[in-house]
PDB file of C-alpha atoms in Angstrom:
ATOM      1  CA  MET A   1     -35.355  16.968 -14.690  1.00  0.00           C
ATOM      2  CA  LYS A   2     -31.931  18.225 -13.133  1.00  0.00           C
ATOM      3  CA  THR A   3     -33.042  17.389  -9.700  1.00  0.00           C
ATOM      4  CA  GLY A   4     -33.511  13.961 -10.592  1.00  0.00           C
ATOM      5  CA  TYR A   5     -30.265  13.664 -12.893  1.00  0.00           C
ATOM      6  CA  LEU A   6     -28.134  15.621  -9.725  1.00  0.00           C
ATOM      7  CA  LEU A   7     -29.405  12.931  -7.119  1.00  0.00           C
ATOM      8  CA  LEU A   8     -28.627   9.894  -9.520  1.00  0.00           C
ATOM      9  CA  LEU A   9     -24.976  10.931 -10.275  1.00  0.00           C
ATOM     10  CA  THR A  10     -24.699  12.110  -6.021  1.00  0.00           C
ATOM     11  CA  LEU A  11     -26.191   8.387  -5.430  1.00  0.00           C
ATOM     12  CA  CYS A  12     -23.600   6.860  -8.082  1.00  0.00           C
ATOM     13  CA  LEU A  13     -21.036   8.731  -6.526  1.00  0.00           C
ATOM     14  CA  SER A  14     -21.426   7.417  -3.355  1.00  0.00           C
ATOM     15  CA  VAL A  15     -21.821   3.897  -4.423  1.00  0.00           C
ATOM     16  CA  PHE A  16     -18.620   3.874  -6.287  1.00  0.00           C
ATOM     17  CA  SER A  17     -16.807   5.668  -3.488  1.00  0.00           C
ATOM     18  CA  ALA A  18     -18.033   3.455  -1.120  1.00  0.00           C
ATOM     19  CA  LYS A  19     -16.695   0.558  -2.508  1.00  0.00           C
ATOM     20  CA  ALA A  20     -13.105  -0.690  -1.911  1.00  0.00           C
ATOM     21  CA  TYR A  21     -10.490   0.014  -4.085  1.00  0.00           C
ATOM     22  CA  ASN A  22      -7.410  -2.223  -4.563  1.00  0.00           C
ATOM     23  CA  ASN A  23      -5.231  -1.829  -7.283  1.00  0.00           C
ATOM     24  CA  LEU A  24      -1.585  -3.011  -8.044  1.00  0.00           C
ATOM     25  CA  THR A  25       0.563  -1.979 -10.861  1.00  0.00           C
ATOM     26  CA  MET A  26       4.209  -1.441 -11.835  1.00  0.00           C
ATOM     27  CA  ARG A  27       4.710   1.743 -13.995  1.00  0.00           C
ATOM     28  CA  ASP A  28       7.751   3.348 -15.673  1.00  0.00           C
ATOM     29  CA  PRO A  29       7.644   7.026 -13.533  1.00  0.00           C
ATOM     30  CA  GLN A  30       8.627   8.441 -17.062  1.00  0.00           C
ATOM     31  CA  SER A  31       6.179   7.377 -19.091  1.00  0.00           C
ATOM     32  CA  TRP A  32       2.850   6.769 -17.221  1.00  0.00           C
ATOM     33  CA  TRP A  33       1.402   4.446 -20.214  1.00  0.00           C
ATOM     34  CA  VAL A  34       4.098   1.958 -19.387  1.00  0.00           C
ATOM     35  CA  SER A  35       2.682  -0.348 -17.270  1.00  0.00           C
ATOM     36  CA  THR A  36       2.360  -3.947 -15.914  1.00  0.00           C
ATOM     37  CA  THR A  37       0.521  -5.843 -13.191  1.00  0.00           C
ATOM     38  CA  PRO A  38       3.079  -6.883 -10.209  1.00  0.00           C
ATOM     39  CA  ARG A  39       2.886  -9.779  -7.863  1.00  0.00           C
ATOM     40  CA  ILE A  40       3.087  -9.911  -4.621  1.00  0.00           C
ATOM     41  CA  ASP A  41       5.220 -12.723  -3.486  1.00  0.00           C
ATOM     42  CA  SER A  42       4.988 -12.795  -0.184  1.00  0.00           C
ATOM     43  CA  ALA A  43       2.531 -11.357   2.528  1.00  0.00           C
ATOM     44  CA  THR A  44       2.857 -11.506   6.503  1.00  0.00           C
ATOM     45  CA  PHE A  45       0.534  -9.901   8.745  1.00  0.00           C
ATOM     46  CA  SER A  46       1.868  -9.917  12.384  1.00  0.00           C
ATOM     47  CA  ILE A  47      -0.870  -9.092  14.961  1.00  0.00           C
ATOM     48  CA  GLN A  48       0.166  -7.753  19.251  1.00  0.00           C
ATOM     49  CA  PRO A  49      -2.397  -6.573  21.280  1.00  0.00           C
ATOM     50  CA  LYS A  50      -1.385  -2.943  22.360  1.00  0.00           C
ATOM     51  CA  GLY A  51      -4.432  -2.254  25.289  1.00  0.00           C
ATOM     52  CA  ALA A  52      -7.795  -1.876  23.551  1.00  0.00           C
ATOM     53  CA  TYR A  53      -6.056  -1.674  20.196  1.00  0.00           C
ATOM     54  CA  PHE A  54      -4.298  -4.217  18.023  1.00  0.00           C
ATOM     55  CA  GLU A  55      -0.838  -3.464  16.582  1.00  0.00           C
ATOM     56  CA  CYS A  56      -0.578  -4.815  12.986  1.00  0.00           C
ATOM     57  CA  GLY A  57       2.520  -5.193  10.395  1.00  0.00           C
ATOM     58  CA  MET A  58       1.957  -5.774   7.330  1.00  0.00           C
ATOM     59  CA  TYR A  59       4.630  -6.982   5.353  1.00  0.00           C
ATOM     60  CA  LEU A  60       4.583  -7.172   1.489  1.00  0.00           C
ATOM     61  CA  THR A  61       7.135  -8.213  -0.977  1.00  0.00           C
ATOM     62  CA  PHE A  62       6.841  -7.404  -4.488  1.00  0.00           C
ATOM     63  CA  ALA A  63       8.229  -9.420  -7.381  1.00  0.00           C
ATOM     64  CA  SER A  64       8.110  -8.195 -11.372  1.00  0.00           C
ATOM     65  CA  SER A  65       5.585 -10.851 -13.157  1.00  0.00           C
ATOM     66  CA  SER A  66       7.196 -10.001 -16.359  1.00  0.00           C
ATOM     67  CA  SER A  67      10.508  -9.862 -17.898  1.00  0.00           C
ATOM     68  CA  TYR A  68      11.123  -6.446 -17.650  1.00  0.00           C
ATOM     69  CA  SER A  69      14.725  -5.956 -16.793  1.00  0.00           C
ATOM     70  CA  GLY A  70      15.147  -1.667 -16.630  1.00  0.00           C
ATOM     71  CA  ASP A  71      15.242  -0.057 -13.083  1.00  0.00           C
ATOM     72  CA  THR A  72      13.004   2.544 -13.781  1.00  0.00           C
ATOM     73  CA  PHE A  73       9.509   0.978 -13.067  1.00  0.00           C
ATOM     74  CA  GLU A  74       7.787   2.279 -10.029  1.00  0.00           C
ATOM     75  CA  ILE A  75       5.088  -0.156  -7.767  1.00  0.00           C
ATOM     76  CA  VAL A  76       2.053   1.488  -7.110  1.00  0.00           C
ATOM     77  CA  LEU A  77      -0.448  -0.300  -4.300  1.00  0.00           C
ATOM     78  CA  ASP A  78      -3.627   1.446  -3.526  1.00  0.00           C
ATOM     79  CA  PHE A  79      -5.647  -0.683  -1.132  1.00  0.00           C
ATOM     80  CA  ASP A  80      -7.812  -0.232   1.727  1.00  0.00           C
ATOM     81  CA  LEU A  81      -7.155  -0.470   5.507  1.00  0.00           C
ATOM     82  CA  PRO A  82     -10.216  -1.148   8.061  1.00  0.00           C
ATOM     83  CA  ALA A  83     -11.821   2.098   9.445  1.00  0.00           C
ATOM     84  CA  GLY A  84     -10.638   3.377  12.438  1.00  0.00           C
ATOM     85  CA  ALA A  85      -6.721   2.010  11.464  1.00  0.00           C
ATOM     86  CA  MET A  86      -4.263   4.696  12.239  1.00  0.00           C
ATOM     87  CA  VAL A  87      -0.550   3.927  10.470  1.00  0.00           C
ATOM     88  CA  ASN A  88       1.908   4.458  12.412  1.00  0.00           C
ATOM     89  CA  ASP A  89       5.030   3.553  10.540  1.00  0.00           C
ATOM     90  CA  SER A  90       6.698   2.349   7.135  1.00  0.00           C
ATOM     91  CA  TRP A  91       9.431   0.796   6.520  1.00  0.00           C
ATOM     92  CA  LEU A  92      11.658  -0.474   3.097  1.00  0.00           C
ATOM     93  CA  TRP A  93      14.298  -2.847   2.904  1.00  0.00           C
ATOM     94  CA  VAL A  94      17.226  -1.607   0.656  1.00  0.00           C
ATOM     95  CA  GLY A  95      19.467  -4.066   0.424  1.00  0.00           C
ATOM     96  CA  ASN A  96      19.982  -5.957   3.419  1.00  0.00           C
ATOM     97  CA  GLN A  97      18.795  -2.610   5.429  1.00  0.00           C
ATOM     98  CA  ILE A  98      15.980  -1.719   6.400  1.00  0.00           C
ATOM     99  CA  VAL A  99      14.777   2.329   6.300  1.00  0.00           C
ATOM    100  CA  GLN A 100      12.266   3.623   8.493  1.00  0.00           C
ATOM    101  CA  ALA A 101      10.379   6.223   6.990  1.00  0.00           C
ATOM    102  CA  ALA A 102      10.001   9.693   8.292  1.00  0.00           C
ATOM    103  CA  ILE A 103       6.078  10.956   8.963  1.00  0.00           C
ATOM    104  CA  THR A 104       5.559  14.721   7.238  1.00  0.00           C
ATOM    105  CA  ASP A 105       2.726  16.392   5.848  1.00  0.00           C
ATOM    106  CA  ARG A 106       1.729  15.513   1.926  1.00  0.00           C
ATOM    107  CA  SER A 107       3.325  17.899   0.171  1.00  0.00           C
ATOM    108  CA  ARG A 108       6.660  18.162   1.433  1.00  0.00           C
ATOM    109  CA  ALA A 109       6.502  14.464   0.887  1.00  0.00           C
ATOM    110  CA  ASN A 110       5.891  14.269  -2.371  1.00  0.00           C
ATOM    111  CA  MET A 111       8.217  17.021  -2.988  1.00  0.00           C
ATOM    112  CA  VAL A 112      11.390  14.759  -1.639  1.00  0.00           C
ATOM    113  CA  TYR A 113       9.893  11.446  -3.073  1.00  0.00           C
ATOM    114  CA  GLU A 114       9.707  13.414  -6.703  1.00  0.00           C
ATOM    115  CA  SER A 115      13.197  14.625  -6.436  1.00  0.00           C
ATOM    116  CA  ILE A 116      14.634  10.828  -5.468  1.00  0.00           C
ATOM    117  CA  VAL A 117      12.697   9.399  -8.156  1.00  0.00           C
ATOM    118  CA  GLN A 118      14.354  11.681 -10.772  1.00  0.00           C
ATOM    119  CA  ARG A 119      17.501  10.637  -9.083  1.00  0.00           C
ATOM    120  CA  ARG A 120      16.924   7.228  -9.227  1.00  0.00           C
ATOM    121  CA  GLN A 121      17.370   6.302  -5.649  1.00  0.00           C
ATOM    122  CA  ASP A 122      15.469   4.181  -3.344  1.00  0.00           C
ATOM    123  CA  PRO A 123      12.388   6.096  -1.697  1.00  0.00           C
ATOM    124  CA  SER A 124       9.057   4.887  -0.803  1.00  0.00           C
ATOM    125  CA  ILE A 125       6.156   7.054  -0.235  1.00  0.00           C
ATOM    126  CA  LEU A 126       2.642   6.095   1.890  1.00  0.00           C
ATOM    127  CA  TYR A 127      -0.525   8.248   1.499  1.00  0.00           C
ATOM    128  CA  LYS A 128      -3.492   8.458   2.899  1.00  0.00           C
ATOM    129  CA  ASN A 129      -6.153   9.649   0.626  1.00  0.00           C
ATOM    130  CA  SER A 130      -8.933   8.898   2.668  1.00  0.00           C
ATOM    131  CA  ALA A 131     -10.313   7.307   5.830  1.00  0.00           C
ATOM    132  CA  THR A 132      -9.595   4.280   4.769  1.00  0.00           C
ATOM    133  CA  GLN A 133      -7.819   4.328   1.135  1.00  0.00           C
ATOM    134  CA  TYR A 134      -4.054   4.497   0.891  1.00  0.00           C
ATOM    135  CA  GLN A 135      -1.463   4.191  -1.684  1.00  0.00           C
ATOM    136  CA  LEU A 136       1.728   2.868  -1.365  1.00  0.00           C
ATOM    137  CA  ARG A 137       4.255   3.812  -4.345  1.00  0.00           C
ATOM    138  CA  VAL A 138       8.024   2.296  -4.509  1.00  0.00           C
ATOM    139  CA  TYR A 139      10.822   2.976  -6.661  1.00  0.00           C
ATOM    140  CA  PRO A 140      12.667   1.578  -8.479  1.00  0.00           C
ATOM    141  CA  MET A 141      11.747  -2.021  -8.772  1.00  0.00           C
ATOM    142  CA  PRO A 142      14.243  -3.478 -11.004  1.00  0.00           C
ATOM    143  CA  GLY A 143      12.783  -6.681 -12.923  1.00  0.00           C
ATOM    144  CA  ASN A 144      14.909  -9.477 -11.757  1.00  0.00           C
ATOM    145  CA  GLN A 145      14.489  -8.352  -8.228  1.00  0.00           C
ATOM    146  CA  LYS A 146      12.295  -8.445  -5.213  1.00  0.00           C
ATOM    147  CA  ARG A 147      11.153  -5.287  -2.990  1.00  0.00           C
ATOM    148  CA  LYS A 148      10.156  -5.489   0.774  1.00  0.00           C
ATOM    149  CA  VAL A 149       7.769  -3.151   2.654  1.00  0.00           C
ATOM    150  CA  LYS A 150       6.338  -3.100   5.768  1.00  0.00           C
ATOM    151  CA  ILE A 151       3.454  -1.085   7.004  1.00  0.00           C
ATOM    152  CA  SER A 152       2.371  -0.652  10.783  1.00  0.00           C
ATOM    153  CA  TYR A 153      -0.793   0.134  12.026  1.00  0.00           C
ATOM    154  CA  LEU A 154      -3.096   0.301  15.096  1.00  0.00           C
ATOM    155  CA  LEU A 155      -7.146  -0.685  15.043  1.00  0.00           C
ATOM    156  CA  PRO A 156      -9.160  -0.613  17.422  1.00  0.00           C
ATOM    157  CA  ALA A 157      -9.909  -4.494  18.737  1.00  0.00           C
ATOM    158  CA  ASP A 158     -13.799  -5.260  17.900  1.00  0.00           C
ATOM    159  CA  TRP A 159     -14.582  -7.186  21.388  1.00  0.00           C
ATOM    160  CA  ASN A 160     -17.445  -9.934  22.203  1.00  0.00           C
ATOM    161  CA  THR A 161     -18.149 -11.844  25.638  1.00  0.00           C
ATOM    162  CA  THR A 162     -14.945 -14.075  24.819  1.00  0.00           C
ATOM    163  CA  ALA A 163     -12.650 -12.579  22.687  1.00  0.00           C
ATOM    164  CA  ALA A 164     -11.410  -9.964  20.793  1.00  0.00           C
ATOM    165  CA  GLY A 165     -10.248  -9.383  17.047  1.00  0.00           C
ATOM    166  CA  ILE A 166      -9.625  -7.298  13.911  1.00  0.00           C
ATOM    167  CA  PRO A 167     -10.352  -7.483  10.259  1.00  0.00           C
ATOM    168  CA  LEU A 168      -7.130  -7.876   8.085  1.00  0.00           C
ATOM    169  CA  PRO A 169      -7.021  -6.375   4.651  1.00  0.00           C
ATOM    170  CA  VAL A 170      -6.483  -9.720   2.732  1.00  0.00           C
ATOM    171  CA  GLN A 171      -8.513  -8.100  -0.242  1.00  0.00           C
ATOM    172  CA  LEU A 172      -5.318  -6.018  -1.559  1.00  0.00           C
ATOM    173  CA  LEU A 173      -3.706  -9.417  -1.945  1.00  0.00           C
ATOM    174  CA  ARG A 174      -6.258 -10.064  -4.831  1.00  0.00           C
ATOM    175  CA  THR A 175      -4.357  -7.371  -6.461  1.00  0.00           C
ATOM    176  CA  SER A 176      -1.370  -9.827  -7.520  1.00  0.00           C
ATOM    177  CA  THR A 177      -1.395 -11.746 -10.532  1.00  0.00           C
ATOM    178  CA  VAL A 178      -0.809 -14.938  -8.447  1.00  0.00           C
ATOM    179  CA  ARG A 179      -2.327 -14.717  -4.873  1.00  0.00           C
ATOM    180  CA  PRO A 180       0.555 -15.144  -2.641  1.00  0.00           C
ATOM    181  CA  ALA A 181       0.272 -17.390   0.479  1.00  0.00           C
ATOM    182  CA  LEU A 182      -1.148 -15.365   3.760  1.00  0.00           C
ATOM    183  CA  LYS A 183       1.215 -16.270   7.010  1.00  0.00           C
ATOM    184  CA  VAL A 184      -0.301 -14.654   9.947  1.00  0.00           C
ATOM    185  CA  ILE A 185       1.812 -14.109  13.269  1.00  0.00           C
ATOM    186  CA  THR A 186       0.147 -13.715  16.573  1.00  0.00           C
ATOM    187  CA  TYR A 187       1.725 -12.329  19.887  1.00  0.00           C
ATOM    188  CA  PRO A 188      -0.422 -12.980  22.827  1.00  0.00           C
TER     189      PRO A 188
END
């Protein structure tokens, strides 16, 4: 009986962990129970060949879908990238300036991010939670403004006899309250 239950539990967990998980929320970092779903206002993917890989730039602009006017909300986007993806850069627009992320270990990055959120400055943090699962956090998200990010990653090309291609993580657009139009820019 215990063996059957353990096998069933293992199968259930593997089915849930194999399923892609994409979720977008806007929440108050001081009060975790206060949250809403924002929208992705615009989404653009840029694709450029890099040898046997493609370099992808994922540009997302977030906007509030409610009338919140406070500046203490945080965007949290859980998303999957295709297997084999290697994130190599993250950018955050702060006003009219683009700020490049520093790549560091998880515990140090988390400590820096949490200290900034408490001081109410402009950080973003990108966690890699598994081989394909990521979490992006952006703070602050004023209710009447937008926040823009870029995540760059390399992906091995899928080759056939006439062309090479890659899958794009467009399923993350379903997390938005209103689905944005998708723009794709390709380079030769």
